Amino acid sequence: MSTRASDNYLPLDNFDGTGSDLAPFLYAFCNGLTETPYQHKDEGKYLIAETVRAEDRTIYTTIRSGSHGYQSTLRDVETHQDTYERQANEAELIPLRNLFVVPRNSLAGIFLTERVGVRGLKSSLDSILTRSFGAAFPGFAIDLSPLAPEAAVKASIEEGELKKIRLVRYGIPSDIADQYNLGAHEDELGVMELILKPDRALSFPKHKVRKALNDNSLPAMLEIRGLDYHDIKLEVKVGRSMRTLTVTQERPPRVTFPLPENKKLPSGRPADETVYEVASEVVEELARDLAIRESDYAGTEFFWTADMLARKLMITSDEG
């Protein structure tokens, strides 16, 4: 949370000096999304909240997200038969689980969001949340910055076993597309990965990865045989759990935590309680790294002030 003019960060539970608290705003924002979907017509984005609940100073919400603006065919991959023709005004909505932790007496909070493949909410939610907050509190802004917790990155490299290296390129080079007669622009062809695995149950040595994080040798790691890759994803085992450290040239390293599969469902996606159980462990780790005390976000409720109740939260669609 910061002022637009100075970029000075402010306490989340009293950012304007009159008791205004970010927690009830976020709760109202998420509830607003259950009643008024968000739509960005030019970008083809559509969001609607499915469930919202608050516990202490943590807000849990499931938001269904999808894209529209183009026609496509749905096909049964087992029978190889087309089953449905999707129209340009229809969106395939995938439910993504999210939580916001808004501690008292803190300049920083925690926002965790689920990703399914390349599908996530960060950019879309950032846009609408920033605009809605600015409309409710002129002169103040929310800063949703990706966080690479130092402790998690260090543990991943120093303490973990490097089990797999994935070099990821978003889009397929045109020469490879032509070779396989793919016949489309590379940006429309998804993701290409090169996966490196050690023999048997061994682990990779980590000195080159550690060196790349400490100097300017990262570009060399992202190029193999003249082909540039965008991300390096390091799959690391720390104790009994797995985590993924993503390294790019544009952003600081970031850590993601894979969720266990639910074999009872065809989709394999875990239930809400499983997602939030993993998320609570991540929150504890991030809170320690950010010097946030558990007592400032757990066992402490937020309250609606008269000023907050008087404000009308507006969520509008973007025409582009």
mmCIF file of C-alpha atoms in Angstrom:
data_model
loop_
_atom_site.group_PDB
_atom_site.id
_atom_site.type_symbol
_atom_site.label_atom_id
_atom_site.label_comp_id
_atom_site.label_asym_id
_atom_site.label_seq_id
_atom_site.Cartn_x
_atom_site.Cartn_y
_atom_site.Cartn_z
ATOM 1 C CA MET A 1 0.000 0.000 0.000
ATOM 2 C CA SER A 2 1.482 3.356 -0.977
ATOM 3 C CA THR A 3 0.616 6.956 -1.769
ATOM 4 C CA ARG A 4 0.774 7.723 -5.472
ATOM 5 C CA ALA A 5 2.852 10.849 -4.981
ATOM 6 C CA SER A 6 5.549 9.525 -2.700
ATOM 7 C CA ASP A 7 5.517 5.730 -3.037
ATOM 8 C CA ASN A 8 5.814 5.605 0.746
ATOM 9 C CA TYR A 9 4.400 2.337 2.043
ATOM 10 C CA LEU A 10 1.671 2.619 4.658
ATOM 11 C CA PRO A 11 0.185 0.319 7.336
ATOM 12 C CA LEU A 12 -2.491 -1.889 5.790
ATOM 13 C CA ASP A 13 -4.919 -1.579 8.701
ATOM 14 C CA ASN A 14 -4.743 2.239 8.902
ATOM 15 C CA PHE A 15 -3.369 3.498 5.613
ATOM 16 C CA ASP A 16 -5.042 6.917 5.642
ATOM 17 C CA GLY A 17 -4.532 7.716 9.312
ATOM 18 C CA THR A 18 -8.271 7.599 10.031
ATOM 19 C CA GLY A 19 -8.627 3.852 10.594
ATOM 20 C CA SER A 20 -9.335 2.759 7.016
ATOM 21 C CA ASP A 21 -8.422 -0.915 6.736
ATOM 22 C CA LEU A 22 -7.523 -2.819 3.553
ATOM 23 C CA ALA A 23 -9.109 -6.058 4.847
ATOM 24 C CA PRO A 24 -12.770 -4.987 4.659
ATOM 25 C CA PHE A 25 -12.120 -3.334 1.296
ATOM 26 C CA LEU A 26 -10.802 -6.632 -0.122
ATOM 27 C CA TYR A 27 -13.751 -8.505 1.377
ATOM 28 C CA ALA A 28 -16.178 -6.025 -0.249
ATOM 29 C CA PHE A 29 -14.226 -6.195 -3.513
ATOM 30 C CA CYS A 30 -14.454 -10.004 -3.693
ATOM 31 C CA ASN A 31 -18.138 -9.967 -2.735
ATOM 32 C CA GLY A 32 -18.696 -7.345 -5.425
ATOM 33 C CA LEU A 33 -17.280 -9.774 -7.974
ATOM 34 C CA THR A 34 -19.940 -12.333 -7.019
ATOM 35 C CA GLU A 35 -22.662 -9.876 -8.032
ATOM 36 C CA THR A 36 -20.981 -7.947 -10.850
ATOM 37 C CA PRO A 37 -18.663 -9.892 -13.173
ATOM 38 C CA TYR A 38 -15.629 -8.096 -14.549
ATOM 39 C CA GLN A 39 -15.174 -8.031 -18.313
ATOM 40 C CA HIS A 40 -12.389 -6.545 -20.427
ATOM 41 C CA LYS A 41 -13.740 -6.712 -23.960
ATOM 42 C CA ASP A 42 -10.565 -5.808 -25.857
ATOM 43 C CA GLU A 43 -8.444 -8.360 -23.990
ATOM 44 C CA GLY A 44 -11.255 -10.911 -23.857
ATOM 45 C CA LYS A 45 -11.022 -11.343 -20.066
ATOM 46 C CA TYR A 46 -13.952 -12.359 -17.863
ATOM 47 C CA LEU A 47 -13.922 -12.839 -14.065
ATOM 48 C CA ILE A 48 -16.623 -13.702 -11.547
ATOM 49 C CA ALA A 49 -16.224 -14.716 -7.895
ATOM 50 C CA GLU A 50 -17.864 -17.995 -6.916
ATOM 51 C CA THR A 51 -17.294 -18.055 -3.145
ATOM 52 C CA VAL A 52 -15.944 -15.589 -0.575
ATOM 53 C CA ARG A 53 -15.295 -16.078 3.123
ATOM 54 C CA ALA A 54 -13.207 -14.351 5.778
ATOM 55 C CA GLU A 55 -11.433 -15.959 8.724
ATOM 56 C CA ASP A 56 -9.505 -13.705 11.069
ATOM 57 C CA ARG A 57 -7.641 -11.369 8.692
ATOM 58 C CA THR A 58 -7.473 -13.859 5.819
ATOM 59 C CA ILE A 59 -9.929 -13.697 2.903
ATOM 60 C CA TYR A 60 -10.517 -16.840 0.853
ATOM 61 C CA THR A 61 -12.155 -16.577 -2.554
ATOM 62 C CA THR A 62 -12.673 -18.761 -5.602
ATOM 63 C CA ILE A 63 -12.757 -16.729 -8.802
ATOM 64 C CA ARG A 64 -13.767 -18.225 -12.131
ATOM 65 C CA SER A 65 -11.673 -16.836 -14.954
ATOM 66 C CA GLY A 66 -11.791 -17.266 -18.701
ATOM 67 C CA SER A 67 -11.267 -15.717 -22.117
ATOM 68 C CA HIS A 68 -13.725 -14.872 -24.873
ATOM 69 C CA GLY A 69 -13.721 -13.162 -28.222
ATOM 70 C CA TYR A 70 -12.917 -16.099 -30.488
ATOM 71 C CA GLN A 71 -14.593 -19.240 -31.760
ATOM 72 C CA SER A 72 -13.232 -22.693 -31.018
ATOM 73 C CA THR A 73 -14.163 -26.348 -31.209
ATOM 74 C CA LEU A 74 -14.295 -28.639 -28.195
ATOM 75 C CA ARG A 75 -13.269 -32.193 -28.931
ATOM 76 C CA ASP A 76 -13.413 -35.434 -26.966
ATOM 77 C CA VAL A 77 -9.752 -36.545 -27.052
ATOM 78 C CA GLU A 78 -10.714 -40.188 -26.422
ATOM 79 C CA THR A 79 -13.293 -40.551 -29.191
ATOM 80 C CA HIS A 80 -11.673 -37.915 -31.449
ATOM 81 C CA GLN A 81 -15.116 -36.451 -32.088
ATOM 82 C CA ASP A 82 -16.066 -32.777 -31.974
ATOM 83 C CA THR A 83 -18.578 -32.172 -29.184
ATOM 84 C CA TYR A 84 -19.283 -28.435 -29.160
ATOM 85 C CA GLU A 85 -18.683 -25.274 -31.149
ATOM 86 C CA ARG A 86 -17.846 -22.430 -28.768
ATOM 87 C CA GLN A 87 -18.949 -18.990 -29.920
ATOM 88 C CA ALA A 88 -17.013 -15.717 -29.612
ATOM 89 C CA ASN A 89 -19.329 -14.452 -26.838
ATOM 90 C CA GLU A 90 -18.747 -17.561 -24.678
ATOM 91 C CA ALA A 91 -15.956 -17.997 -22.120
ATOM 92 C CA GLU A 92 -14.569 -21.189 -20.634
ATOM 93 C CA LEU A 93 -14.415 -20.383 -16.904
ATOM 94 C CA ILE A 94 -11.839 -22.163 -14.735
ATOM 95 C CA PRO A 95 -12.214 -21.789 -10.937
ATOM 96 C CA LEU A 96 -8.996 -20.575 -9.287
ATOM 97 C CA ARG A 97 -8.555 -20.463 -5.500
ATOM 98 C CA ASN A 98 -6.999 -17.361 -3.891
ATOM 99 C CA LEU A 99 -6.290 -15.931 -0.474
ATOM 100 C CA PHE A 100 -5.387 -12.502 0.860
ATOM 101 C CA VAL A 101 -3.665 -12.103 4.229
ATOM 102 C CA VAL A 102 -3.875 -8.557 5.607
ATOM 103 C CA PRO A 103 -1.887 -8.331 8.878
ATOM 104 C CA ARG A 104 -2.260 -5.585 11.429
ATOM 105 C CA ASN A 105 0.693 -3.284 12.059
ATOM 106 C CA SER A 106 2.303 -4.246 8.752
ATOM 107 C CA LEU A 107 3.297 -2.483 5.544
ATOM 108 C CA ALA A 108 2.968 -5.706 3.534
ATOM 109 C CA GLY A 109 0.385 -8.437 3.126
ATOM 110 C CA ILE A 110 0.350 -11.769 1.314
ATOM 111 C CA PHE A 111 -1.611 -12.680 -1.818
ATOM 112 C CA LEU A 112 -1.507 -16.288 -3.050
ATOM 113 C CA THR A 113 -3.256 -17.377 -6.231
ATOM 114 C CA GLU A 114 -3.667 -20.738 -7.906
ATOM 115 C CA ARG A 115 -2.420 -21.419 -11.417
ATOM 116 C CA VAL A 116 -3.664 -24.132 -13.772
ATOM 117 C CA GLY A 117 -1.134 -24.638 -16.557
ATOM 118 C CA VAL A 118 -0.514 -21.149 -17.934
ATOM 119 C CA ARG A 119 -3.831 -19.867 -16.590
ATOM 120 C CA GLY A 120 -3.657 -17.473 -13.639
ATOM 121 C CA LEU A 121 -5.350 -14.390 -12.231
ATOM 122 C CA LYS A 122 -2.468 -12.097 -11.293
ATOM 123 C CA SER A 123 -2.521 -9.650 -14.228
ATOM 124 C CA SER A 124 -6.317 -9.449 -14.616
ATOM 125 C CA LEU A 125 -6.970 -9.146 -10.894
ATOM 126 C CA ASP A 126 -4.188 -6.590 -10.494
ATOM 127 C CA SER A 127 -5.823 -4.288 -13.045
ATOM 128 C CA ILE A 128 -9.340 -4.315 -11.645
ATOM 129 C CA LEU A 129 -8.249 -4.275 -7.991
ATOM 130 C CA THR A 130 -5.933 -1.303 -8.532
ATOM 131 C CA ARG A 131 -8.613 0.661 -10.351
ATOM 132 C CA SER A 132 -11.365 -0.134 -7.820
ATOM 133 C CA PHE A 133 -9.156 0.791 -4.876
ATOM 134 C CA GLY A 134 -8.073 4.048 -6.500
ATOM 135 C CA ALA A 135 -11.725 4.971 -7.076
ATOM 136 C CA ALA A 136 -12.596 4.282 -3.427
ATOM 137 C CA PHE A 137 -9.477 5.971 -1.979
ATOM 138 C CA PRO A 138 -8.130 8.686 -4.307
ATOM 139 C CA GLY A 139 -4.447 9.378 -3.761
ATOM 140 C CA PHE A 140 -3.658 5.850 -2.548
ATOM 141 C CA ALA A 141 -2.593 2.765 -4.522
ATOM 142 C CA ILE A 142 -2.192 -0.975 -4.016
ATOM 143 C CA ASP A 143 1.105 -2.484 -5.155
ATOM 144 C CA LEU A 144 0.776 -6.176 -6.082
ATOM 145 C CA SER A 145 4.432 -7.026 -6.618
ATOM 146 C CA PRO A 146 5.643 -10.594 -7.236
ATOM 147 C CA LEU A 147 7.596 -11.733 -4.205
ATOM 148 C CA ALA A 148 10.585 -14.044 -4.238
ATOM 149 C CA PRO A 149 10.975 -14.910 -0.545
ATOM 150 C CA GLU A 150 14.674 -14.949 0.205
ATOM 151 C CA ALA A 151 14.338 -17.833 2.627
ATOM 152 C CA ALA A 152 12.422 -19.979 0.126
ATOM 153 C CA VAL A 153 14.874 -19.297 -2.702
ATOM 154 C CA LYS A 154 17.860 -20.016 -0.478
ATOM 155 C CA ALA A 155 16.309 -23.226 0.819
ATOM 156 C CA SER A 156 15.490 -24.352 -2.700
ATOM 157 C CA ILE A 157 19.081 -23.930 -3.884
ATOM 158 C CA GLU A 158 21.145 -24.634 -0.788
ATOM 159 C CA GLU A 159 19.111 -27.241 1.077
ATOM 160 C CA GLY A 160 17.101 -28.943 -1.663
ATOM 161 C CA GLU A 161 17.912 -31.654 -4.185
ATOM 162 C CA LEU A 162 17.695 -30.457 -7.781
ATOM 163 C CA LYS A 163 15.598 -33.161 -9.457
ATOM 164 C CA LYS A 164 14.659 -31.642 -12.802
ATOM 165 C CA ILE A 165 15.490 -28.639 -15.002
ATOM 166 C CA ARG A 166 12.840 -27.388 -17.433
ATOM 167 C CA LEU A 167 13.750 -24.770 -20.055
ATOM 168 C CA VAL A 168 10.527 -23.078 -21.152
ATOM 169 C CA ARG A 169 9.831 -21.053 -24.273
ATOM 170 C CA TYR A 170 6.451 -19.377 -24.728
ATOM 171 C CA GLY A 171 5.677 -19.905 -28.391
ATOM 172 C CA ILE A 172 7.317 -22.229 -30.926
ATOM 173 C CA PRO A 173 9.965 -20.821 -33.322
ATOM 174 C CA SER A 174 8.699 -20.408 -36.852
ATOM 175 C CA ASP A 175 11.343 -22.740 -38.376
ATOM 176 C CA ILE A 176 10.260 -25.588 -36.096
ATOM 177 C CA ALA A 177 6.594 -24.786 -36.780
ATOM 178 C CA ASP A 178 7.286 -24.980 -40.530
ATOM 179 C CA GLN A 179 9.192 -28.242 -40.158
ATOM 180 C CA TYR A 180 6.173 -29.904 -38.587
ATOM 181 C CA ASN A 181 3.640 -28.117 -40.816
ATOM 182 C CA LEU A 182 1.996 -26.453 -37.829
ATOM 183 C CA GLY A 183 0.936 -23.549 -39.995
ATOM 184 C CA ALA A 184 0.295 -20.899 -37.332
ATOM 185 C CA HIS A 185 2.107 -17.976 -35.781
ATOM 186 C CA GLU A 186 4.479 -19.114 -33.028
ATOM 187 C CA ASP A 187 2.734 -16.976 -30.394
ATOM 188 C CA GLU A 188 -0.460 -18.970 -30.963
ATOM 189 C CA LEU A 189 1.152 -22.351 -30.459
ATOM 190 C CA GLY A 190 1.499 -22.496 -26.707
ATOM 191 C CA VAL A 191 4.589 -23.569 -24.814
ATOM 192 C CA MET A 192 7.726 -25.498 -25.780
ATOM 193 C CA GLU A 193 9.831 -27.148 -23.085
ATOM 194 C CA LEU A 194 13.192 -28.872 -22.929
ATOM 195 C CA ILE A 195 13.321 -31.167 -19.883
ATOM 196 C CA LEU A 196 16.624 -32.303 -18.336
ATOM 197 C CA LYS A 197 16.609 -35.129 -15.774
ATOM 198 C CA PRO A 198 19.492 -36.878 -14.012
ATOM 199 C CA ASP A 199 19.969 -40.634 -14.216
ATOM 200 C CA ARG A 200 17.805 -42.763 -11.936
ATOM 201 C CA ALA A 201 17.039 -41.100 -8.604
ATOM 202 C CA LEU A 202 20.090 -38.855 -8.556
ATOM 203 C CA SER A 203 20.185 -35.050 -8.361
ATOM 204 C CA PHE A 204 21.907 -32.383 -10.463
ATOM 205 C CA PRO A 205 24.896 -30.467 -9.070
ATOM 206 C CA LYS A 206 23.793 -26.961 -8.145
ATOM 207 C CA HIS A 207 26.947 -24.872 -8.520
ATOM 208 C CA LYS A 208 26.085 -23.612 -12.022
ATOM 209 C CA VAL A 209 22.563 -22.651 -10.980
ATOM 210 C CA ARG A 210 23.908 -20.888 -7.898
ATOM 211 C CA LYS A 211 26.428 -19.046 -10.079
ATOM 212 C CA ALA A 212 23.715 -17.936 -12.515
ATOM 213 C CA LEU A 213 21.704 -16.410 -9.706
ATOM 214 C CA ASN A 214 24.705 -14.454 -8.464
ATOM 215 C CA ASP A 215 26.167 -13.013 -11.681
ATOM 216 C CA ASN A 216 25.365 -12.326 -15.320
ATOM 217 C CA SER A 217 25.623 -15.878 -16.667
ATOM 218 C CA LEU A 218 21.854 -16.402 -16.797
ATOM 219 C CA PRO A 219 21.513 -15.534 -20.531
ATOM 220 C CA ALA A 220 23.911 -18.363 -21.376
ATOM 221 C CA MET A 221 21.786 -20.805 -19.379
ATOM 222 C CA LEU A 222 18.691 -19.669 -21.277
ATOM 223 C CA GLU A 223 20.249 -20.425 -24.668
ATOM 224 C CA ILE A 224 20.930 -23.925 -25.956
ATOM 225 C CA ARG A 225 22.054 -24.586 -29.543
ATOM 226 C CA GLY A 226 21.095 -21.102 -30.685
ATOM 227 C CA LEU A 227 17.545 -21.267 -29.312
ATOM 228 C CA ASP A 228 16.513 -18.798 -26.626
ATOM 229 C CA TYR A 229 14.272 -19.865 -23.768
ATOM 230 C CA HIS A 230 12.276 -17.525 -21.531
ATOM 231 C CA ASP A 231 12.248 -19.339 -18.173
ATOM 232 C CA ILE A 232 14.253 -21.920 -16.274
ATOM 233 C CA LYS A 233 12.085 -23.968 -13.925
ATOM 234 C CA LEU A 234 14.067 -25.839 -11.294
ATOM 235 C CA GLU A 235 12.130 -28.629 -9.609
ATOM 236 C CA VAL A 236 13.625 -29.054 -6.164
ATOM 237 C CA LYS A 237 12.895 -31.493 -3.352
ATOM 238 C CA VAL A 238 13.196 -29.907 0.100
ATOM 239 C CA GLY A 239 12.556 -32.479 2.810
ATOM 240 C CA ARG A 240 9.508 -34.418 1.666
ATOM 241 C CA SER A 241 7.939 -31.631 -0.393
ATOM 242 C CA MET A 242 8.559 -30.406 -3.921
ATOM 243 C CA ARG A 243 8.729 -26.802 -5.055
ATOM 244 C CA THR A 244 9.543 -25.050 -8.304
ATOM 245 C CA LEU A 245 11.990 -22.154 -8.560
ATOM 246 C CA THR A 246 11.413 -20.109 -11.726
ATOM 247 C CA VAL A 247 14.275 -17.960 -13.022
ATOM 248 C CA THR A 248 13.892 -15.406 -15.822
ATOM 249 C CA GLN A 249 15.944 -12.498 -17.137
ATOM 250 C CA GLU A 250 13.147 -9.963 -16.559
ATOM 251 C CA ARG A 251 12.025 -10.789 -12.996
ATOM 252 C CA PRO A 252 13.559 -11.879 -9.706
ATOM 253 C CA PRO A 253 13.486 -15.634 -9.016
ATOM 254 C CA ARG A 254 10.094 -16.827 -7.795
ATOM 255 C CA VAL A 255 9.011 -19.961 -5.984
ATOM 256 C CA THR A 256 5.822 -21.889 -6.711
ATOM 257 C CA PHE A 257 4.459 -24.802 -4.730
ATOM 258 C CA PRO A 258 2.864 -27.659 -6.703
ATOM 259 C CA LEU A 259 -0.459 -28.959 -5.396
ATOM 260 C CA PRO A 260 -1.136 -32.685 -4.961
ATOM 261 C CA GLU A 261 -3.419 -34.331 -7.515
ATOM 262 C CA ASN A 262 -6.901 -35.471 -6.554
ATOM 263 C CA LYS A 263 -7.225 -38.921 -8.109
ATOM 264 C CA LYS A 264 -10.940 -39.056 -7.234
ATOM 265 C CA LEU A 265 -11.757 -36.392 -9.823
ATOM 266 C CA PRO A 266 -11.228 -36.660 -13.611
ATOM 267 C CA SER A 267 -9.605 -33.222 -13.616
ATOM 268 C CA GLY A 268 -7.108 -34.269 -10.938
ATOM 269 C CA ARG A 269 -7.461 -30.874 -9.258
ATOM 270 C CA PRO A 270 -7.293 -30.861 -5.442
ATOM 271 C CA ALA A 271 -10.226 -29.890 -3.246
ATOM 272 C CA ASP A 272 -10.458 -26.475 -1.575
ATOM 273 C CA GLU A 273 -9.321 -27.787 1.805
ATOM 274 C CA THR A 274 -6.174 -29.277 0.244
ATOM 275 C CA VAL A 275 -5.345 -26.036 -1.590
ATOM 276 C CA TYR A 276 -5.756 -23.918 1.513
ATOM 277 C CA GLU A 277 -3.837 -26.380 3.681
ATOM 278 C CA VAL A 278 -0.826 -26.017 1.378
ATOM 279 C CA ALA A 279 -1.420 -22.258 1.199
ATOM 280 C CA SER A 280 -1.387 -21.932 5.006
ATOM 281 C CA GLU A 281 2.055 -23.561 5.111
ATOM 282 C CA VAL A 282 3.291 -21.137 2.446
ATOM 283 C CA VAL A 283 1.820 -18.187 4.376
ATOM 284 C CA GLU A 284 3.750 -19.216 7.500
ATOM 285 C CA GLU A 285 7.001 -19.334 5.525
ATOM 286 C CA LEU A 286 6.379 -16.004 3.797
ATOM 287 C CA ALA A 287 5.282 -14.333 7.024
ATOM 288 C CA ARG A 288 8.569 -15.311 8.698
ATOM 289 C CA ASP A 289 10.541 -13.912 5.778
ATOM 290 C CA LEU A 290 8.548 -10.666 5.877
ATOM 291 C CA ALA A 291 8.838 -10.369 9.669
ATOM 292 C CA ILE A 292 5.040 -10.632 10.032
ATOM 293 C CA ARG A 293 3.876 -12.041 13.349
ATOM 294 C CA GLU A 294 1.193 -14.732 13.303
ATOM 295 C CA SER A 295 -0.729 -12.840 16.004
ATOM 296 C CA ASP A 296 -1.151 -9.941 13.577
ATOM 297 C CA TYR A 297 -3.163 -11.986 11.076
ATOM 298 C CA ALA A 298 -4.494 -15.036 12.958
ATOM 299 C CA GLY A 299 -6.985 -14.771 15.787
ATOM 300 C CA THR A 300 -7.669 -11.117 14.949
ATOM 301 C CA GLU A 301 -10.835 -10.001 13.159
ATOM 302 C CA PHE A 302 -11.273 -6.941 11.000
ATOM 303 C CA PHE A 303 -14.099 -4.479 11.564
ATOM 304 C CA TRP A 304 -16.164 -2.316 9.240
ATOM 305 C CA THR A 305 -15.851 1.374 10.041
ATOM 306 C CA ALA A 306 -18.682 3.797 9.327
ATOM 307 C CA ASP A 307 -16.493 5.394 6.660
ATOM 308 C CA MET A 308 -15.982 2.049 4.911
ATOM 309 C CA LEU A 309 -19.706 1.279 4.991
ATOM 310 C CA ALA A 310 -20.454 4.678 3.452
ATOM 311 C CA ARG A 311 -18.225 4.048 0.443
ATOM 312 C CA LYS A 312 -19.736 2.424 -2.619
ATOM 313 C CA LEU A 313 -17.488 -0.115 -4.267
ATOM 314 C CA MET A 314 -17.860 -0.078 -8.029
ATOM 315 C CA ILE A 315 -16.595 -2.845 -10.291
ATOM 316 C CA THR A 316 -17.008 -1.910 -13.931
ATOM 317 C CA SER A 317 -16.298 -3.556 -17.221
ATOM 318 C CA ASP A 318 -13.474 -2.270 -19.436
ATOM 319 C CA GLU A 319 -14.449 -1.376 -22.949
ATOM 320 C CA GLY A 320 -10.754 -1.430 -23.918
#
